[in-house]
mmCIF file of C-alpha atoms and ligand atoms in Angstrom:
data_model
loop_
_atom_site.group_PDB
_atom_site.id
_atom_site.type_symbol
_atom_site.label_atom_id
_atom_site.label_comp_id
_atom_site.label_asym_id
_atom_site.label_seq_id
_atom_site.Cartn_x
_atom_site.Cartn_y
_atom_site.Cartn_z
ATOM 1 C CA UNK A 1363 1.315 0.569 30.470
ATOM 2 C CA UNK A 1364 -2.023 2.059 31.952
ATOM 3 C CA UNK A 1365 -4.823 0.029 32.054
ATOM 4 C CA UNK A 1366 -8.269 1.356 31.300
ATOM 5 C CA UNK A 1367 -10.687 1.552 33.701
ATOM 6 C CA UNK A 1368 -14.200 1.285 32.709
ATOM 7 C CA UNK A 1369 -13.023 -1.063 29.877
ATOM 8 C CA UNK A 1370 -13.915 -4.877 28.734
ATOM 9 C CA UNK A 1371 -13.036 -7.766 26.421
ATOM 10 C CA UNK A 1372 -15.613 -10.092 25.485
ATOM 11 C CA UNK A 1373 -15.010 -13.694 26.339
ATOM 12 C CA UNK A 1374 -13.763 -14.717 23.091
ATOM 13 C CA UNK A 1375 -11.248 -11.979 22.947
ATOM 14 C CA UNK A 1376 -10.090 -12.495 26.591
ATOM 15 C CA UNK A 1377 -9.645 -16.333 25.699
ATOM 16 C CA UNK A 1378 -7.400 -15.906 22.574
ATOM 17 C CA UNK A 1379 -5.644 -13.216 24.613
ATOM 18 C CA UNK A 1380 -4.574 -15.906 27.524
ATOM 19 C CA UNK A 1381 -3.668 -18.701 25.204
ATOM 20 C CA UNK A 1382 -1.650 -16.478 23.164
ATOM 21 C CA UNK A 1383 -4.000 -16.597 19.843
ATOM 22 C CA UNK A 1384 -3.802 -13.314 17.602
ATOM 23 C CA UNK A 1385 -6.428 -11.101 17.851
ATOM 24 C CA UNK A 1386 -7.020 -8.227 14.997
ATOM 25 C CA UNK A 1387 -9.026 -5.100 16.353
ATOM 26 C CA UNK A 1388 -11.351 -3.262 13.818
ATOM 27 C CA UNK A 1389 -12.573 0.014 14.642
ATOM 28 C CA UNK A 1390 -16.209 1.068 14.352
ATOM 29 C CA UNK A 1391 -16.823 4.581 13.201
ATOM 30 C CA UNK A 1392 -16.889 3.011 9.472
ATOM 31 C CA UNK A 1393 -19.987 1.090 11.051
ATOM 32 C CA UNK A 1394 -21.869 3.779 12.571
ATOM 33 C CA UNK A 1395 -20.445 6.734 10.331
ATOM 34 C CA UNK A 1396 -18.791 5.736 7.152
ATOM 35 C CA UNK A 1397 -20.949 3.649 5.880
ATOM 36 C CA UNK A 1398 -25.085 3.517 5.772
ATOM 37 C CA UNK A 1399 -27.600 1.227 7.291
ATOM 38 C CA UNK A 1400 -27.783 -2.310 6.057
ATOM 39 C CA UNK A 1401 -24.320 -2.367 4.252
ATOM 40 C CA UNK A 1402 -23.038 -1.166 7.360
ATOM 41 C CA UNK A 1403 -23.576 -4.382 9.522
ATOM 42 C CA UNK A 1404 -23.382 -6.653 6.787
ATOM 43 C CA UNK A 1405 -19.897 -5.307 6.392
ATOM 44 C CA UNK A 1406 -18.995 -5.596 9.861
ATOM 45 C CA UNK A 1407 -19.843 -8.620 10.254
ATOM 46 C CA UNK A 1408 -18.116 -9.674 7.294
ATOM 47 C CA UNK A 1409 -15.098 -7.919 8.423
ATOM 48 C CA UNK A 1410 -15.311 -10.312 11.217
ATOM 49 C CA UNK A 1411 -15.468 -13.109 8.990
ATOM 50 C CA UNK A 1412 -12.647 -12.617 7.082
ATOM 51 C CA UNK A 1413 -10.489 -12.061 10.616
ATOM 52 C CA UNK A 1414 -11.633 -15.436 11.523
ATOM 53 C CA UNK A 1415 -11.015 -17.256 8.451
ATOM 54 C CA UNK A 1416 -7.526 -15.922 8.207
ATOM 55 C CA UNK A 1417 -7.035 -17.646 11.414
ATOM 56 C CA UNK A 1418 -7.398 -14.761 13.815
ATOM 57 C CA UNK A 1419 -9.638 -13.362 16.529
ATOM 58 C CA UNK A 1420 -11.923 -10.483 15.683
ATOM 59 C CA UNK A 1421 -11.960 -7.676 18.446
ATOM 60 C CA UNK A 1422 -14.379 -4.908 16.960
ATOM 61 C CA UNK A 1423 -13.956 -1.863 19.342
ATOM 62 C CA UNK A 1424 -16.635 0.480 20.187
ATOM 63 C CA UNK A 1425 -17.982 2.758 23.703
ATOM 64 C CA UNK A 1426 -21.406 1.111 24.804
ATOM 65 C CA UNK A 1427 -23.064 2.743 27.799
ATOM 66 C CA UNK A 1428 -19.711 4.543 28.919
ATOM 67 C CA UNK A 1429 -18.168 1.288 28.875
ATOM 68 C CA UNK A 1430 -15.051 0.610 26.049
ATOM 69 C CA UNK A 1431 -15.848 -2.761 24.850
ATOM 70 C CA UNK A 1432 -13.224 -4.794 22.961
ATOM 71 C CA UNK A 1433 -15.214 -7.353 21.218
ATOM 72 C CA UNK A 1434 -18.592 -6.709 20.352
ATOM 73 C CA UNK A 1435 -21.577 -10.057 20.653
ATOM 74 C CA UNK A 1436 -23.813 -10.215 17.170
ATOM 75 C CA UNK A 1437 -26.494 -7.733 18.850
ATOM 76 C CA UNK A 1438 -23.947 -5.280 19.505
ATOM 77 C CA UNK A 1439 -22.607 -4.979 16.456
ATOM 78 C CA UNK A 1440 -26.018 -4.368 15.043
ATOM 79 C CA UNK A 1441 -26.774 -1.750 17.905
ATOM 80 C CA UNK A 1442 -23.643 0.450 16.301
ATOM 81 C CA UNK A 1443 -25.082 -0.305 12.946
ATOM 82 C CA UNK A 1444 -28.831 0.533 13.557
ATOM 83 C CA UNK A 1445 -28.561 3.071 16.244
ATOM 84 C CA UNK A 1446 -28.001 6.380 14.677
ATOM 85 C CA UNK A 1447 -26.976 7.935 17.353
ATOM 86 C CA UNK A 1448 -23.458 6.904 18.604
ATOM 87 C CA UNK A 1449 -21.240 9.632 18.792
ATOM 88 C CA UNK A 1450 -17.910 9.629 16.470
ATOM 89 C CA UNK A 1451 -15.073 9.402 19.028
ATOM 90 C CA UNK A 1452 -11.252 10.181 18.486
ATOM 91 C CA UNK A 1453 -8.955 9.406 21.178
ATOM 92 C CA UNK A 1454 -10.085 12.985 23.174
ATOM 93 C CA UNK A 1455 -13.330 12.402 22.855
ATOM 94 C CA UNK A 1456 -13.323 8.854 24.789
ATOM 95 C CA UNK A 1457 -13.051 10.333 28.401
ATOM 96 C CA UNK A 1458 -16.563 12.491 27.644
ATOM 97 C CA UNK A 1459 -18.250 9.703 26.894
ATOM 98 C CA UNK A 1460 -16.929 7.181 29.307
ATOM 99 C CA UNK A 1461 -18.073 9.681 31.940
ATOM 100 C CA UNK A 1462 -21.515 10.991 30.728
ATOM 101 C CA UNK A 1463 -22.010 6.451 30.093
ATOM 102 C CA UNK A 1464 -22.364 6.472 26.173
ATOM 103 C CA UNK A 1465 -22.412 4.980 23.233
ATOM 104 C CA UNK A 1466 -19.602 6.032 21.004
ATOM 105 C CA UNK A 1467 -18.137 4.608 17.692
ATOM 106 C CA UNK A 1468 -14.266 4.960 17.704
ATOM 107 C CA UNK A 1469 -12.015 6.152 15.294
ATOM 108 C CA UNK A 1470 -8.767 5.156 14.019
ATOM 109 C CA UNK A 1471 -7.393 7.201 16.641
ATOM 110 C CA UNK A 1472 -9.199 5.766 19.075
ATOM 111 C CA UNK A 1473 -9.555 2.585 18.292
ATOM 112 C CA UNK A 1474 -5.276 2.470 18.190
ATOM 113 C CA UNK A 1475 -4.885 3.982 21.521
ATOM 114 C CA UNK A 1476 -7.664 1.424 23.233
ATOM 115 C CA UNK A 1477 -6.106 -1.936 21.369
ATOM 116 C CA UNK A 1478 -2.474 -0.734 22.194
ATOM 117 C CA UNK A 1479 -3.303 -1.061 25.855
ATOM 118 C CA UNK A 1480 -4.666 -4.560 25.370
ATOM 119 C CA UNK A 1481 -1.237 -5.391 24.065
ATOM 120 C CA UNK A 1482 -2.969 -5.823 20.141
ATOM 121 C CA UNK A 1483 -0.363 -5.490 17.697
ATOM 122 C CA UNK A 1484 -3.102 -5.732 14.258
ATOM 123 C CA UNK A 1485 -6.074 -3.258 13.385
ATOM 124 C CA UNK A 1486 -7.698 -2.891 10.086
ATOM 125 C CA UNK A 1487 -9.376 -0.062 8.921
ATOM 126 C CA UNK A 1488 -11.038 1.536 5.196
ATOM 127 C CA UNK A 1489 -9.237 4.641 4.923
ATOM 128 C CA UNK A 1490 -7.103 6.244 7.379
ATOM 129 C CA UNK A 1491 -7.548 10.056 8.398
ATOM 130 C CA UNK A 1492 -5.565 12.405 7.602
ATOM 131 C CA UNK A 1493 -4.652 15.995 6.281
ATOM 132 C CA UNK A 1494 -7.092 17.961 5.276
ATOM 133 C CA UNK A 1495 -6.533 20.195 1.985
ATOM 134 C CA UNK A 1496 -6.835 23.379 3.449
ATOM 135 C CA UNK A 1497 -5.270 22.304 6.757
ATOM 136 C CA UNK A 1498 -2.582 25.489 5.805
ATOM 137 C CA UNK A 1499 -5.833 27.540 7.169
ATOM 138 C CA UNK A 1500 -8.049 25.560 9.015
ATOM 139 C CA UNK A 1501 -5.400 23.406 10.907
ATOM 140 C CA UNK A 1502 -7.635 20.011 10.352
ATOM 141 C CA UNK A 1503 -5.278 17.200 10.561
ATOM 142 C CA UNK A 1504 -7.228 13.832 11.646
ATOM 143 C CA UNK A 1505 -5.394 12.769 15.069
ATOM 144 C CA UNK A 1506 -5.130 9.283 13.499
ATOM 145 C CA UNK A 1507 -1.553 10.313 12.536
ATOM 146 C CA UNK A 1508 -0.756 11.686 16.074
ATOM 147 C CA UNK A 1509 -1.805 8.303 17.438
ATOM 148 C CA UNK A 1510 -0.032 6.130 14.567
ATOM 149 C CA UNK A 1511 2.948 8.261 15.627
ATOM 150 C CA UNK A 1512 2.447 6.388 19.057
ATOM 151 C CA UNK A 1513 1.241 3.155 18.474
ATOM 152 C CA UNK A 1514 4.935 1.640 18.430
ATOM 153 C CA UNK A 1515 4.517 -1.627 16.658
ATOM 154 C CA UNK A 1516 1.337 -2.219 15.259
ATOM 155 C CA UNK A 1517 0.487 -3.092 12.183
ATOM 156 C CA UNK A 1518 -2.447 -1.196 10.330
ATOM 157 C CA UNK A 1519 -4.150 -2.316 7.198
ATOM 158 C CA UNK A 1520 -5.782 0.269 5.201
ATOM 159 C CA UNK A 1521 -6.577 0.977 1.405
ATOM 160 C CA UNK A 1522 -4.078 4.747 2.294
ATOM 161 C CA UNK A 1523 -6.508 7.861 2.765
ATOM 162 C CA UNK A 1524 -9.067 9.553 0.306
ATOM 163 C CA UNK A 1525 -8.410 11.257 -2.516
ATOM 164 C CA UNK A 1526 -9.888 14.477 -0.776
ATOM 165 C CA UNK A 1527 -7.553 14.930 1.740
ATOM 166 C CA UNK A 1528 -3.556 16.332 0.778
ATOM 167 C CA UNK A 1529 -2.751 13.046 0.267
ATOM 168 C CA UNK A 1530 1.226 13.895 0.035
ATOM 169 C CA UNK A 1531 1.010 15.948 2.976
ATOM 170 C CA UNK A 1532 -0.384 13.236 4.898
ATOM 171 C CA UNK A 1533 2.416 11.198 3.882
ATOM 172 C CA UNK A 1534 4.992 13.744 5.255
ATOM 173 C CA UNK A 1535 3.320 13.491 7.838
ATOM 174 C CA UNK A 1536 3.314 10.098 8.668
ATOM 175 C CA UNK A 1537 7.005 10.091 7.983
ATOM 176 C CA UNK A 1538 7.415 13.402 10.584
ATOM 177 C CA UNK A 1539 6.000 10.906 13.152
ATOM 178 C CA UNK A 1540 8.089 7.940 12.371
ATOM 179 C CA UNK A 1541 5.280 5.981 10.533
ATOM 180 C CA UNK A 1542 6.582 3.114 8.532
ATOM 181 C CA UNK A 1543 4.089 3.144 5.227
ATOM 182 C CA UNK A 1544 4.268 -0.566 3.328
ATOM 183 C CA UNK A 1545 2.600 -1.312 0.334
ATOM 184 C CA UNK A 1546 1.378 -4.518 -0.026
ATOM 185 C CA UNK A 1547 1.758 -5.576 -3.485
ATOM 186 C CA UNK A 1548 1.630 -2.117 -4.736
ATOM 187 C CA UNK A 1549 4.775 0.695 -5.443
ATOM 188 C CA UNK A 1550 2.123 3.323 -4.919
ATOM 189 C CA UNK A 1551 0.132 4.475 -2.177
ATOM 190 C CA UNK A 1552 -3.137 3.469 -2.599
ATOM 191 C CA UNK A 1553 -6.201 6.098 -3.045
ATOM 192 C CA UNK A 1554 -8.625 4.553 -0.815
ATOM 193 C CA UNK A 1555 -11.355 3.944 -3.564
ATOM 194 C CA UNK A 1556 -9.201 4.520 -6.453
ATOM 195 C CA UNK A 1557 -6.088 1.685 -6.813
ATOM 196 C CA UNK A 1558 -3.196 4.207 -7.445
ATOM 197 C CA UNK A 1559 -2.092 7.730 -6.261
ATOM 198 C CA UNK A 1560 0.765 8.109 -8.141
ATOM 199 C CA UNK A 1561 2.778 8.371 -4.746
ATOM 200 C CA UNK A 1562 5.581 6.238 -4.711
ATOM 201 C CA UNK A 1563 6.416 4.105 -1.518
ATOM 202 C CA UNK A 1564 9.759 3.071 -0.248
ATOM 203 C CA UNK A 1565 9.467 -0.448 1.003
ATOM 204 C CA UNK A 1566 6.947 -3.383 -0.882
ATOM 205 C CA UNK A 1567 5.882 -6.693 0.607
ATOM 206 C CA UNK A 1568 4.180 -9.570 -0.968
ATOM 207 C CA UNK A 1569 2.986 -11.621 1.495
ATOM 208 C CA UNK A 1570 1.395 -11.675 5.430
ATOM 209 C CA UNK A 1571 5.218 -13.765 6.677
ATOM 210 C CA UNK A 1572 6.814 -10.636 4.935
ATOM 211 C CA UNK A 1573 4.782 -8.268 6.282
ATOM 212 C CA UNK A 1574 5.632 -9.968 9.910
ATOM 213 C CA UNK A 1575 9.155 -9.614 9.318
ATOM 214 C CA UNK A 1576 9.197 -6.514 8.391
ATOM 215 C CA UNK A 1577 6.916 -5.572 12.223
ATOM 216 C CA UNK A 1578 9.392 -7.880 14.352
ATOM 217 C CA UNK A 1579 12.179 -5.844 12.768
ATOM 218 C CA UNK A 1580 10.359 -2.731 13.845
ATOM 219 C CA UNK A 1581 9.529 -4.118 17.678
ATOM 220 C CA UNK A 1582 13.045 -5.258 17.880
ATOM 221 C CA UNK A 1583 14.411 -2.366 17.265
ATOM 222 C CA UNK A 1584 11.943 -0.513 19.588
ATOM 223 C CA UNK A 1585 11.376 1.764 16.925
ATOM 224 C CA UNK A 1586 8.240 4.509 17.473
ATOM 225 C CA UNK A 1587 5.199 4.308 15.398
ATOM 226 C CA UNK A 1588 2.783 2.330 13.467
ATOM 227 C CA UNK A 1589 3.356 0.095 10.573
ATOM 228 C CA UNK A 1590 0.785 1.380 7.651
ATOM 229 C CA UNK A 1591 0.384 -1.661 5.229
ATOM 230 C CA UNK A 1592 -1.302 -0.130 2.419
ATOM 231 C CA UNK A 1593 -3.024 -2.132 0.067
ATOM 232 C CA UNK A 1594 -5.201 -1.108 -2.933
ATOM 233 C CA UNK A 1595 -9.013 -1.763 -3.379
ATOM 234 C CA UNK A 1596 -9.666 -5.080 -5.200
ATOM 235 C CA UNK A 1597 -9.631 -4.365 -9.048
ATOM 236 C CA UNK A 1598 -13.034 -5.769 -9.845
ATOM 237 C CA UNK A 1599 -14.848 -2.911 -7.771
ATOM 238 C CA UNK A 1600 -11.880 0.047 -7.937
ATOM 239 C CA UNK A 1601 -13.268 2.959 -9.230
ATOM 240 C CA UNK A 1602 -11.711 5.387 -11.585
ATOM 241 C CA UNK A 1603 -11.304 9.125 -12.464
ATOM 242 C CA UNK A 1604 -14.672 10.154 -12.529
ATOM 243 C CA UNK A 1605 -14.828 9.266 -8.613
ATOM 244 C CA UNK A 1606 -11.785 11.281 -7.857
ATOM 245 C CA UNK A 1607 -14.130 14.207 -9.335
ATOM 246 C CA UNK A 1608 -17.420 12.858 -7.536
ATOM 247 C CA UNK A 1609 -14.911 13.325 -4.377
ATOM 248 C CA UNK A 1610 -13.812 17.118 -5.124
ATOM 249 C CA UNK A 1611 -17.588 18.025 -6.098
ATOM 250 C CA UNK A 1612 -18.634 16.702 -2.635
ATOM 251 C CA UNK A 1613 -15.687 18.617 -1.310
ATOM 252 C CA UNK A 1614 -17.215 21.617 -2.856
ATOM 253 C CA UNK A 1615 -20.815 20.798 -1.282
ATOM 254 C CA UNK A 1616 -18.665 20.515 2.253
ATOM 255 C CA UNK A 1617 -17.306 24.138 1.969
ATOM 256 C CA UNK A 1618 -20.998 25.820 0.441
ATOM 257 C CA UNK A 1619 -22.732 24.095 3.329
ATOM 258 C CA UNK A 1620 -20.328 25.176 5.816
ATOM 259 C CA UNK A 1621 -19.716 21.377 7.091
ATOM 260 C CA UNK A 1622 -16.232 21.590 9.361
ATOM 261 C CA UNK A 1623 -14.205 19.239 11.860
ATOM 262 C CA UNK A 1624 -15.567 15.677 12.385
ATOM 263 C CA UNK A 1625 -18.629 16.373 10.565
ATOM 264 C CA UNK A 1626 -17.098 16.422 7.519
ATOM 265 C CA UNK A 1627 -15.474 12.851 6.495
ATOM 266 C CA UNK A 1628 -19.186 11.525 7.242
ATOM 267 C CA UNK A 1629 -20.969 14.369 4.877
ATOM 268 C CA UNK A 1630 -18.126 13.371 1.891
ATOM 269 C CA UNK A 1631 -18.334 9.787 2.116
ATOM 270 C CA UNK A 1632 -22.331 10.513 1.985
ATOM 271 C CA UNK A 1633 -22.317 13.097 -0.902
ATOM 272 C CA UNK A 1634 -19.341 10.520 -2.800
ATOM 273 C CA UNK A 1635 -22.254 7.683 -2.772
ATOM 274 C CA UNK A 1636 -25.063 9.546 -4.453
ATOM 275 C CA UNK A 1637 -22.437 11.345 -6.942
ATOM 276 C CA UNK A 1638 -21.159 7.704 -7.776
ATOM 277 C CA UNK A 1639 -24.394 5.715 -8.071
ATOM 278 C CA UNK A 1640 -23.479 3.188 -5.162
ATOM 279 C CA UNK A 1641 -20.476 2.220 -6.874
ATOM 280 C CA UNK A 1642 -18.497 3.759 -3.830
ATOM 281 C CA UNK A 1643 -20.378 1.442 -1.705
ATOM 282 C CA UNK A 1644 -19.400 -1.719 -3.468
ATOM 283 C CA UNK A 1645 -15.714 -0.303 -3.721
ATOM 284 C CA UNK A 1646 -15.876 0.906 0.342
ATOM 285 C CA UNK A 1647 -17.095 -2.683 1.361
ATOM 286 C CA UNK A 1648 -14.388 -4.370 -1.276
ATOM 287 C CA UNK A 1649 -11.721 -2.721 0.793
ATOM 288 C CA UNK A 1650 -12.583 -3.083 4.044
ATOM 289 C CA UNK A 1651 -13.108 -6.885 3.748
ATOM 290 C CA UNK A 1652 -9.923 -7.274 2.164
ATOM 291 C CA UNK A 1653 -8.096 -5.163 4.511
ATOM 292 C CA UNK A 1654 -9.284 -7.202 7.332
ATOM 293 C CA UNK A 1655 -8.662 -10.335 5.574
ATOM 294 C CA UNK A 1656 -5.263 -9.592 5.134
ATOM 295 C CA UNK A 1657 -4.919 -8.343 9.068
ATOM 296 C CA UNK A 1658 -5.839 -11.369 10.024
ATOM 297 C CA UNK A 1659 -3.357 -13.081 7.845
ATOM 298 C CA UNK A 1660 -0.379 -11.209 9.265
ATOM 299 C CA UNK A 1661 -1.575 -11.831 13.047
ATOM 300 C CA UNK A 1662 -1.832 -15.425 12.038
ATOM 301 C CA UNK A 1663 1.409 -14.953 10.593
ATOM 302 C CA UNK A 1664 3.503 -12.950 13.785
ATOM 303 C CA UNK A 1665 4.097 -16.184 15.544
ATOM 304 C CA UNK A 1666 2.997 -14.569 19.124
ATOM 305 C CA UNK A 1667 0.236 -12.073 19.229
ATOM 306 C CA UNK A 1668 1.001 -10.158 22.093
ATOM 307 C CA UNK A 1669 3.193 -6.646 21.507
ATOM 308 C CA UNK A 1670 7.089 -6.766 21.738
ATOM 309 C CA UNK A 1671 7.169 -10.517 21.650
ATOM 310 C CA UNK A 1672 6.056 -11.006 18.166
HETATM 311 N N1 PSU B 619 -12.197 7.255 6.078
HETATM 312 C C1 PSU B 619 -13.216 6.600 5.488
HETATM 313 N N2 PSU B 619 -14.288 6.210 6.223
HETATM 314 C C2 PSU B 619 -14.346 6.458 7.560
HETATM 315 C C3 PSU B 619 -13.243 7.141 8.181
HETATM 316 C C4 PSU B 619 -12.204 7.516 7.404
HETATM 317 O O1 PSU B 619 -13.189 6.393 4.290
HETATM 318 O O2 PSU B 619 -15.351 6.100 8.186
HETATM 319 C C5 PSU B 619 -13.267 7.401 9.657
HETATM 320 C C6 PSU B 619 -12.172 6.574 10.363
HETATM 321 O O3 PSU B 619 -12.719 6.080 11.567
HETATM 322 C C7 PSU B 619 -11.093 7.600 10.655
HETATM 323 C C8 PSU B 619 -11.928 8.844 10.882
HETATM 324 O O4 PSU B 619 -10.313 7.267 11.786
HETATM 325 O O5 PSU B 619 -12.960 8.764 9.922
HETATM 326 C C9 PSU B 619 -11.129 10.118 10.728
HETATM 327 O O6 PSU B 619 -11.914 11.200 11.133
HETATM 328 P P1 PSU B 619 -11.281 12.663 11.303
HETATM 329 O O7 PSU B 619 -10.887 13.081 9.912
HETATM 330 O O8 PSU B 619 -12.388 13.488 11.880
HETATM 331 O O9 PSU B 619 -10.116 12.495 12.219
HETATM 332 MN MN1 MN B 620 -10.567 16.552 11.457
#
């Protein structure tokens, strides 16, 4: 496997790396894109939090100064909060900014391909990326599924992908590419801030040792691809229908503004918040925490950390 130049892990992740501790990775765009100034660092850093007190290391992953950092010190995880200007950076857009020396939250996409090569097998995330509703015409189909096609092995906690995107095209997708999609404690696929798409899954688990089974299976086998574990928003701050319409009125604001490619997950999840009153916020934060909660649970729970030898 390649290594990356220009890349670093910050003491505490290098230590649990060499004594063979699991470490979760958490990607950043949420942080400096997703979500707005202070919920966003109050988030993070209770992302981190719940890593830890599942009994894992937190490795949040971000591009500071051209260099890819795995495992961000307090102050830098406020810089990607307060900043404002880090760029949003899928996996192509991490060689620009390595070279030109800066900052740069990462993506899903991203923030796979850079934990992959430090041999992380967990990553949690809000919502994943995927395709977009007129992607028939426009061809925009987030490369988070290209990379979860690649990222043999790892485990990925999310709440599914929102309600604004084809959500059952994304999941034909992410079978095309040999992505294993669990729900965790669910039948459905979850709808990011709503609990239920009415999309059935395939395969169930109820708990962070079954969820490991089910990724040492996977590793085993050598089989391609990501395992997506799924799980819905916390009940108390799910919202309901009236969100799902929120979402398609934003959608609607996207397309008369004439907001396209990257720009436009940031604009919805913006335009979703004042059309819901904050309640989006709450929900956004609910799932995020939980999802890294339970990341750190199944690390804790594959009995090695390190890829292919969980
Ligand atoms: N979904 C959210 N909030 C986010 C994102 C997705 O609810 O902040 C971010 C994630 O980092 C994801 C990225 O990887 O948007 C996908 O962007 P695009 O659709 O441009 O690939
Ligand atoms: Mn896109």
């Amino acid at each position: 496997m390649t290594s990356i130049d220009h890349g670093s892990c910050s003491a505490e992740v290098s230590e649990a790396r060499a004594g063979g501790r699991p470490v979760v990775a958490l990607e950043s765009t949420l942080i400096a894109h997703g979500l707005p100034w202070p919920d966003n660092l109050e988030t993070a850093r209770g992302a981190e939090e719940a890593v830890r007190r599942a009994g894992a290391t937190p490795a949040t992953i971000a591009v500071l100064g051209g260099v890819i950092r795995v495992g961000l010190s307090g102050e830098e995880l406020e810089r990607v909060a307060r900043s404002g200007t880090f760029l949003k950076a899928g996996r192509r857009d991490l060689a620009a900014a390595v070279a030109r020396g800066l900052d740069a939250a990462t993506t899903v996409s991203a923030t796979l391909w850079i934990a992959r090569r430090r041999r992380i097998g967990v990553m949690a995330t809000g919502g994943l990326g995927g395709v977009h509703r007129d992607a028939a015409t426009t061809f925009d189909v987030s490369a988070d599924l290209d990379e979860l096609g690649r990222a043999d092995g790892v485990v990925v906690t999310c709440s599914g992908v929102k309600s604004i995107l084809d959500v059952p095209a994304t999941l034909e997708v992410l079978e095309t590419r040999g992505v294993a999609v669990v729900g965790y404690r669910t039948d459905e696929f979850p709808a990011f801030l709503t609990r239920s798409s009415g999309l059935p899954l395939d395969v169930r688990a109820e708990s962070p040792e079954e969820v490991a089974a089910l990724a040492r299976a996977h590793r085993s086998l050598g089989l391609p691809g990501a395992i997506v574990l799924a799980q819905p928003v916390p009940e108390p701050e799910a919202l309901d229908r009236d969100a799902l319409e929120a979402a398609l009125a934003a959608l609607d604001q996207a397309h008369a503004q004439q907001v396209t490619g990257k720009a436009i997950t940031p604009f919805l999840l913006d335009q979703i918040r004042g059309l819901t009153a904050g309640r989006s916020l709450r929900a956004n934060r609910a799932l995020i925490l939980a999802n890294a909660r339970l990341a750190g649970e199944v690390a804790a729970a594959l009995s090695v950390n390190e890829l292919g030898d969980g």
